């Protein structure tokens, strides 16, 4: 059976599953201190935040926001640890690239960590700034740009 990857907009009914995926990624990919920011983000009814479903189950989420032609921002991209290395991250990035190109954007800004930056680099993102412990102790922030 071939895995089916689909996308749909986030709704407030998805809050608990998104938080569960976030917690499952702490402290390896997200600092525990980011939890409150993510909760506030989810509670703001974020426009452009989408869920990635893997065989019908929520396996990840991401946001793409910005002002069209200038720059888009990739925000709060996360995957369930159970589905990492299954192609979901790549499917999300293909969707992100497609949406940004359709919006006429010239670049995407990505605030990554030293752990996720190599993944984004495979899609052409380049490092523009590094901040040691920028997300928390031992979790370095890597700001990247992906030019379209």
PDB file of C-alpha atoms in Angstrom:
ATOM      1  CA  UNK A   1       0.000   0.000   0.000  1.00  0.00           C
ATOM      2  CA  UNK A   2       1.337   3.413  -0.982  1.00  0.00           C
ATOM      3  CA  UNK A   3       1.334   6.061   1.734  1.00  0.00           C
ATOM      4  CA  UNK A   4      -1.059   8.927   1.100  1.00  0.00           C
ATOM      5  CA  UNK A   5       0.045  12.428   2.091  1.00  0.00           C
ATOM      6  CA  UNK A   6      -2.612  15.144   2.062  1.00  0.00           C
ATOM      7  CA  UNK A   7      -2.958  18.659   3.465  1.00  0.00           C
ATOM      8  CA  UNK A   8      -5.761  20.656   5.037  1.00  0.00           C
ATOM      9  CA  UNK A   9      -6.087  23.949   6.918  1.00  0.00           C
ATOM     10  CA  UNK A  10      -5.597  23.996  10.688  1.00  0.00           C
ATOM     11  CA  UNK A  11      -8.667  24.510  12.880  1.00  0.00           C
ATOM     12  CA  UNK A  12      -8.935  25.024  16.629  1.00  0.00           C
ATOM     13  CA  UNK A  13     -10.173  21.420  16.940  1.00  0.00           C
ATOM     14  CA  UNK A  14      -6.627  20.354  15.941  1.00  0.00           C
ATOM     15  CA  UNK A  15      -4.950  22.229  18.805  1.00  0.00           C
ATOM     16  CA  UNK A  16      -4.410  19.246  21.108  1.00  0.00           C
ATOM     17  CA  UNK A  17      -2.882  16.998  18.444  1.00  0.00           C
ATOM     18  CA  UNK A  18      -0.573  19.808  17.289  1.00  0.00           C
ATOM     19  CA  UNK A  19       0.537  20.367  20.882  1.00  0.00           C
ATOM     20  CA  UNK A  20       1.110  16.621  21.307  1.00  0.00           C
ATOM     21  CA  UNK A  21       3.365  16.631  18.226  1.00  0.00           C
ATOM     22  CA  UNK A  22       5.171  19.701  19.572  1.00  0.00           C
ATOM     23  CA  UNK A  23       5.736  18.032  22.977  1.00  0.00           C
ATOM     24  CA  UNK A  24       6.984  14.868  21.258  1.00  0.00           C
ATOM     25  CA  UNK A  25       9.703  17.017  19.646  1.00  0.00           C
ATOM     26  CA  UNK A  26      10.870  18.598  22.943  1.00  0.00           C
ATOM     27  CA  UNK A  27      13.633  19.097  23.828  1.00  0.00           C
ATOM     28  CA  UNK A  28      15.342  17.679  20.734  1.00  0.00           C
ATOM     29  CA  UNK A  29      13.884  19.988  18.074  1.00  0.00           C
ATOM     30  CA  UNK A  30      12.034  22.625  20.119  1.00  0.00           C
ATOM     31  CA  UNK A  31      12.973  24.216  23.421  1.00  0.00           C
ATOM     32  CA  UNK A  32      10.379  23.607  26.116  1.00  0.00           C
ATOM     33  CA  UNK A  33      10.307  27.400  26.616  1.00  0.00           C
ATOM     34  CA  UNK A  34       8.782  27.745  23.118  1.00  0.00           C
ATOM     35  CA  UNK A  35       5.614  25.939  24.223  1.00  0.00           C
ATOM     36  CA  UNK A  36       3.815  29.105  25.309  1.00  0.00           C
ATOM     37  CA  UNK A  37       4.638  30.825  22.003  1.00  0.00           C
ATOM     38  CA  UNK A  38       3.297  27.852  20.049  1.00  0.00           C
ATOM     39  CA  UNK A  39       0.117  27.731  22.140  1.00  0.00           C
ATOM     40  CA  UNK A  40      -0.469  31.454  21.538  1.00  0.00           C
ATOM     41  CA  UNK A  41       0.189  30.948  17.838  1.00  0.00           C
ATOM     42  CA  UNK A  42      -2.372  28.127  17.636  1.00  0.00           C
ATOM     43  CA  UNK A  43      -4.914  30.141  19.647  1.00  0.00           C
ATOM     44  CA  UNK A  44      -4.590  33.095  17.246  1.00  0.00           C
ATOM     45  CA  UNK A  45      -6.461  31.164  14.521  1.00  0.00           C
ATOM     46  CA  UNK A  46      -3.377  31.368  12.288  1.00  0.00           C
ATOM     47  CA  UNK A  47      -4.035  32.081   8.631  1.00  0.00           C
ATOM     48  CA  UNK A  48      -1.950  29.878   6.353  1.00  0.00           C
ATOM     49  CA  UNK A  49      -1.228  27.175   8.945  1.00  0.00           C
ATOM     50  CA  UNK A  50      -1.791  23.729   7.484  1.00  0.00           C
ATOM     51  CA  UNK A  51      -1.736  20.169   8.685  1.00  0.00           C
ATOM     52  CA  UNK A  52      -0.071  17.316   6.881  1.00  0.00           C
ATOM     53  CA  UNK A  53      -1.976  14.054   7.063  1.00  0.00           C
ATOM     54  CA  UNK A  54      -0.273  10.707   6.552  1.00  0.00           C
ATOM     55  CA  UNK A  55      -2.780   8.008   5.616  1.00  0.00           C
ATOM     56  CA  UNK A  56      -5.516  10.180   7.136  1.00  0.00           C
ATOM     57  CA  UNK A  57      -3.809  10.909  10.471  1.00  0.00           C
ATOM     58  CA  UNK A  58      -2.252  14.250  11.417  1.00  0.00           C
ATOM     59  CA  UNK A  59       1.502  13.788  11.185  1.00  0.00           C
ATOM     60  CA  UNK A  60       2.798  17.340  10.889  1.00  0.00           C
ATOM     61  CA  UNK A  61       2.054  21.015  10.445  1.00  0.00           C
ATOM     62  CA  UNK A  62       3.579  24.150   8.959  1.00  0.00           C
ATOM     63  CA  UNK A  63       2.772  27.773   8.282  1.00  0.00           C
ATOM     64  CA  UNK A  64       3.648  29.965   5.343  1.00  0.00           C
ATOM     65  CA  UNK A  65       2.948  33.655   5.761  1.00  0.00           C
ATOM     66  CA  UNK A  66       4.142  36.849   4.178  1.00  0.00           C
ATOM     67  CA  UNK A  67       3.408  39.587   1.742  1.00  0.00           C
ATOM     68  CA  UNK A  68       3.524  37.843  -1.606  1.00  0.00           C
ATOM     69  CA  UNK A  69       6.301  39.031  -3.856  1.00  0.00           C
ATOM     70  CA  UNK A  70       8.696  40.191  -1.173  1.00  0.00           C
ATOM     71  CA  UNK A  71       9.219  37.357   1.288  1.00  0.00           C
ATOM     72  CA  UNK A  72       7.361  34.480   2.855  1.00  0.00           C
ATOM     73  CA  UNK A  73       8.118  33.046   6.295  1.00  0.00           C
ATOM     74  CA  UNK A  74       8.030  29.343   7.056  1.00  0.00           C
ATOM     75  CA  UNK A  75       6.815  28.989  10.622  1.00  0.00           C
ATOM     76  CA  UNK A  76       6.216  26.258  13.159  1.00  0.00           C
ATOM     77  CA  UNK A  77       7.017  23.346  10.871  1.00  0.00           C
ATOM     78  CA  UNK A  78       6.896  20.149  12.896  1.00  0.00           C
ATOM     79  CA  UNK A  79       6.545  16.423  12.316  1.00  0.00           C
ATOM     80  CA  UNK A  80       5.552  13.559  14.529  1.00  0.00           C
ATOM     81  CA  UNK A  81       8.736  11.698  15.493  1.00  0.00           C
ATOM     82  CA  UNK A  82       6.981   8.469  14.422  1.00  0.00           C
ATOM     83  CA  UNK A  83       6.795   9.718  10.843  1.00  0.00           C
ATOM     84  CA  UNK A  84      10.168  11.421  10.480  1.00  0.00           C
ATOM     85  CA  UNK A  85      12.206  10.083   7.561  1.00  0.00           C
ATOM     86  CA  UNK A  86       9.027   8.922   5.810  1.00  0.00           C
ATOM     87  CA  UNK A  87       9.001  11.665   3.166  1.00  0.00           C
ATOM     88  CA  UNK A  88       6.510  13.904   4.953  1.00  0.00           C
ATOM     89  CA  UNK A  89       9.009  16.714   5.512  1.00  0.00           C
ATOM     90  CA  UNK A  90       9.906  16.665   1.828  1.00  0.00           C
ATOM     91  CA  UNK A  91       6.214  16.684   0.886  1.00  0.00           C
ATOM     92  CA  UNK A  92       5.686  19.709   3.126  1.00  0.00           C
ATOM     93  CA  UNK A  93       8.630  21.511   1.539  1.00  0.00           C
ATOM     94  CA  UNK A  94       7.360  20.771  -1.983  1.00  0.00           C
ATOM     95  CA  UNK A  95       4.003  22.251  -0.953  1.00  0.00           C
ATOM     96  CA  UNK A  96       5.727  25.291   0.638  1.00  0.00           C
ATOM     97  CA  UNK A  97       7.765  25.920  -2.516  1.00  0.00           C
ATOM     98  CA  UNK A  98       4.681  25.598  -4.708  1.00  0.00           C
ATOM     99  CA  UNK A  99       2.627  28.008  -2.571  1.00  0.00           C
ATOM    100  CA  UNK A 100       5.427  30.567  -2.395  1.00  0.00           C
ATOM    101  CA  UNK A 101       5.941  30.451  -6.155  1.00  0.00           C
ATOM    102  CA  UNK A 102       2.189  30.812  -6.766  1.00  0.00           C
ATOM    103  CA  UNK A 103       2.228  33.901  -4.510  1.00  0.00           C
ATOM    104  CA  UNK A 104       5.056  35.335  -6.608  1.00  0.00           C
ATOM    105  CA  UNK A 105       7.500  35.353  -3.687  1.00  0.00           C
ATOM    106  CA  UNK A 106      11.208  35.823  -4.281  1.00  0.00           C
ATOM    107  CA  UNK A 107      12.355  34.113  -1.077  1.00  0.00           C
ATOM    108  CA  UNK A 108      11.329  32.166   1.993  1.00  0.00           C
ATOM    109  CA  UNK A 109      12.787  32.920   5.431  1.00  0.00           C
ATOM    110  CA  UNK A 110      13.297  29.884   7.671  1.00  0.00           C
ATOM    111  CA  UNK A 111      14.193  30.080  11.363  1.00  0.00           C
ATOM    112  CA  UNK A 112      15.687  26.626  11.897  1.00  0.00           C
ATOM    113  CA  UNK A 113      17.863  24.917  14.453  1.00  0.00           C
ATOM    114  CA  UNK A 114      21.280  23.395  13.902  1.00  0.00           C
ATOM    115  CA  UNK A 115      19.478  20.031  13.750  1.00  0.00           C
ATOM    116  CA  UNK A 116      16.928  20.935  11.065  1.00  0.00           C
ATOM    117  CA  UNK A 117      19.086  23.304   8.976  1.00  0.00           C
ATOM    118  CA  UNK A 118      20.729  20.484   6.963  1.00  0.00           C
ATOM    119  CA  UNK A 119      17.267  19.307   5.871  1.00  0.00           C
ATOM    120  CA  UNK A 120      16.316  22.781   4.608  1.00  0.00           C
ATOM    121  CA  UNK A 121      19.691  23.090   2.876  1.00  0.00           C
ATOM    122  CA  UNK A 122      18.769  20.116   0.676  1.00  0.00           C
ATOM    123  CA  UNK A 123      16.064  22.346  -0.822  1.00  0.00           C
ATOM    124  CA  UNK A 124      18.516  25.185  -1.461  1.00  0.00           C
ATOM    125  CA  UNK A 125      18.175  27.193   1.764  1.00  0.00           C
ATOM    126  CA  UNK A 126      21.349  29.005   2.800  1.00  0.00           C
ATOM    127  CA  UNK A 127      22.416  30.162   6.247  1.00  0.00           C
ATOM    128  CA  UNK A 128      22.344  33.930   6.774  1.00  0.00           C
ATOM    129  CA  UNK A 129      22.859  34.059  10.557  1.00  0.00           C
ATOM    130  CA  UNK A 130      23.711  31.699  13.396  1.00  0.00           C
ATOM    131  CA  UNK A 131      22.880  32.314  17.062  1.00  0.00           C
ATOM    132  CA  UNK A 132      24.454  29.965  19.578  1.00  0.00           C
ATOM    133  CA  UNK A 133      21.795  28.795  22.058  1.00  0.00           C
ATOM    134  CA  UNK A 134      19.302  30.966  20.155  1.00  0.00           C
ATOM    135  CA  UNK A 135      16.374  28.659  20.922  1.00  0.00           C
ATOM    136  CA  UNK A 136      17.679  27.530  24.316  1.00  0.00           C
ATOM    137  CA  UNK A 137      20.725  25.897  25.866  1.00  0.00           C
ATOM    138  CA  UNK A 138      22.237  23.554  23.280  1.00  0.00           C
ATOM    139  CA  UNK A 139      19.652  24.446  20.611  1.00  0.00           C
ATOM    140  CA  UNK A 140      21.271  26.857  18.187  1.00  0.00           C
ATOM    141  CA  UNK A 141      19.172  29.091  15.930  1.00  0.00           C
ATOM    142  CA  UNK A 142      20.032  29.112  12.236  1.00  0.00           C
ATOM    143  CA  UNK A 143      18.291  31.759  10.116  1.00  0.00           C
ATOM    144  CA  UNK A 144      18.101  30.681   6.505  1.00  0.00           C
ATOM    145  CA  UNK A 145      16.854  32.050   3.193  1.00  0.00           C
ATOM    146  CA  UNK A 146      15.586  30.017   0.310  1.00  0.00           C
ATOM    147  CA  UNK A 147      15.649  32.006  -2.926  1.00  0.00           C
ATOM    148  CA  UNK A 148      13.049  31.055  -5.510  1.00  0.00           C
TER     149      UNK A 148
END
